[in-house]
Amino acid sequence: MSDAPLHLVPVRSRAAKDFVRAWHRHHPPPAGQIFAVGAADERGTLRAAAIVGRPVARHLDDGATLEVTRTASDGARNANSLLYGAAWRAAKALGYRRLVAYTQDGESGASLRGAGWRVIASRPPRAGWHTPSRPRAGHGNDQVTRLLWEAL
C-alpha cells in the first residue's frame, strides 16, 4: 500500500457502509448517519471512511452533539486522523457544538490524538444490551472498557 498523500472526498452512505463492512476490525456499519467523509489516494481510490451520526448514548443526544460512529481504513498512513479532523470541521460547519467518539480497551487512540482530540471519560464494560423486555444479540464487543473522546 502506498504512503502517497491522501485527500478528503465526499462519500455516499452506501459506499461508506460498504467500506466499513470490508475493513472495520470488529463492528458492522451503523444503522444511520448524518454524514460521511472519505480519504482517497492520488488515483481516487477510497482508502478510508468515517461515518458520523447521532450519539448512541441517549444522554449525549442533545441536538448539539454528534458522534463518529465508525472509521475504517485499509491501513493508509494517517487516514483516520485526517478523517477525525475533517469530521469535526464539518460538524462545526453544520452548527454542531460537540463531536465525540469511543475507542475500545487495547486501541491506542493515536488517530484521535493526532487530530487533536482528548479523552474525557472511561466507560466500564457493559454486561450486554440484552434485557428481558428487549431481547438483543451481542456484537462481540460487550464486556470491553471504552474511552470517550471529544474533539477540541
XYZ file of C-alpha atoms in Angstrom:
152
model
C 0.000 0.000 0.000
C 1.249 3.392 -0.975
C 2.002 6.141 1.525
C 1.116 8.830 -1.027
C -0.732 11.829 0.402
C -4.451 11.410 0.872
C -7.139 13.984 0.240
C -10.698 14.306 1.501
C -13.547 13.163 -0.709
C -17.306 13.060 -0.306
C -18.608 9.545 0.179
C -22.214 8.432 -0.011
C -23.843 6.428 2.745
C -23.851 3.110 0.903
C -20.193 3.410 -0.128
C -19.148 4.351 3.426
C -21.065 1.412 4.877
C -19.606 -0.973 2.278
C -16.108 0.269 3.161
C -16.723 -0.216 6.895
C -18.136 -3.684 6.234
C -14.966 -4.609 4.338
C -12.316 -3.008 6.567
C -13.540 -2.456 10.150
C -11.981 -4.849 12.652
C -14.893 -5.525 14.985
C -18.101 -3.661 14.114
C -20.649 -3.752 11.318
C -21.705 -0.439 9.764
C -24.015 1.690 11.924
C -27.708 1.815 11.090
C -27.911 5.533 10.404
C -25.784 8.571 9.811
C -25.821 12.342 9.471
C -22.871 12.442 7.063
C -19.826 10.510 5.917
C -16.420 11.596 4.665
C -13.697 9.676 2.882
C -9.970 9.817 2.217
C -8.716 8.902 -1.239
C -5.288 8.495 -2.800
C -3.960 10.249 -5.903
C -5.784 7.738 -8.153
C -9.104 8.492 -6.447
C -9.219 5.120 -4.680
C -11.090 5.287 -1.382
C -8.629 4.364 1.370
C -10.630 5.283 4.488
C -14.117 6.351 5.533
C -15.724 7.912 8.600
C -19.418 7.813 9.457
C -20.860 10.471 11.751
C -24.309 10.216 13.319
C -26.390 10.925 16.360
C -24.784 9.853 19.621
C -25.566 6.288 20.630
C -25.832 7.278 24.311
C -29.184 8.961 24.921
C -27.768 11.430 27.435
C -25.386 12.791 24.764
C -28.130 13.147 22.138
C -28.886 16.793 22.924
C -29.254 18.110 19.363
C -25.871 19.864 19.509
C -23.657 16.750 19.685
C -22.678 14.219 17.031
C -20.650 11.013 17.320
C -18.132 9.484 14.946
C -19.771 6.082 14.969
C -17.250 4.348 12.672
C -13.942 4.918 10.975
C -12.187 2.330 8.881
C -9.113 2.346 6.697
C -7.194 -0.099 4.568
C -4.082 0.767 6.569
C -3.299 4.016 4.759
C -0.989 6.113 6.898
C -2.668 8.978 8.837
C -6.020 8.335 7.141
C -8.083 8.145 10.324
C -6.507 11.298 11.787
C -7.360 13.122 8.554
C -10.963 11.920 8.834
C -11.383 12.768 12.533
C -10.198 16.315 11.851
C -12.462 16.664 8.817
C -15.458 15.272 10.715
C -15.049 17.912 13.431
C -14.697 20.749 10.901
C -17.797 19.519 9.048
C -19.832 19.094 12.249
C -18.958 22.652 13.336
C -19.840 23.982 9.876
C -23.265 22.343 10.236
C -23.816 24.105 13.574
C -22.964 21.285 15.979
C -21.041 22.250 19.096
C -19.617 18.893 20.126
C -18.250 15.746 18.466
C -17.425 12.559 20.389
C -16.062 9.106 19.610
C -15.221 5.925 21.509
C -12.246 3.597 21.453
C -12.132 0.155 22.969
C -9.599 -1.011 25.526
C -6.480 -2.009 23.645
C -6.857 0.585 20.882
C -4.172 3.268 21.089
C -6.244 6.311 20.147
C -3.260 7.617 18.140
C -5.522 8.792 15.294
C -7.683 10.772 17.702
C -4.699 12.314 19.477
C -3.190 13.132 16.068
C -6.361 15.036 15.197
C -6.246 16.965 18.490
C -8.940 15.073 20.408
C -8.791 14.322 24.151
C -10.095 11.584 26.444
C -12.902 12.890 28.644
C -14.152 9.685 30.300
C -13.610 5.984 30.751
C -16.653 3.764 30.432
C -16.697 0.440 32.291
C -17.505 -2.767 30.443
C -21.173 -3.431 29.750
C -22.718 -6.773 30.552
C -24.554 -6.502 27.227
C -27.568 -4.826 25.665
C -29.980 -7.742 26.198
C -32.888 -7.211 28.584
C -35.980 -9.366 29.071
C -38.157 -6.520 27.796
C -35.986 -6.029 24.695
C -34.001 -9.126 23.725
C -30.887 -8.403 21.658
C -27.921 -10.389 20.400
C -24.427 -9.251 21.320
C -21.991 -7.999 18.706
C -18.882 -9.455 20.312
C -17.828 -6.175 21.899
C -19.658 -6.352 25.213
C -17.590 -6.536 28.401
C -14.936 -4.208 26.954
C -13.789 -0.988 28.633
C -14.174 2.056 26.371
C -12.728 5.562 26.347
C -14.886 8.535 25.401
C -13.053 11.166 23.326
C -14.066 14.702 22.445
C -12.898 16.916 19.581
C -11.248 20.156 20.618
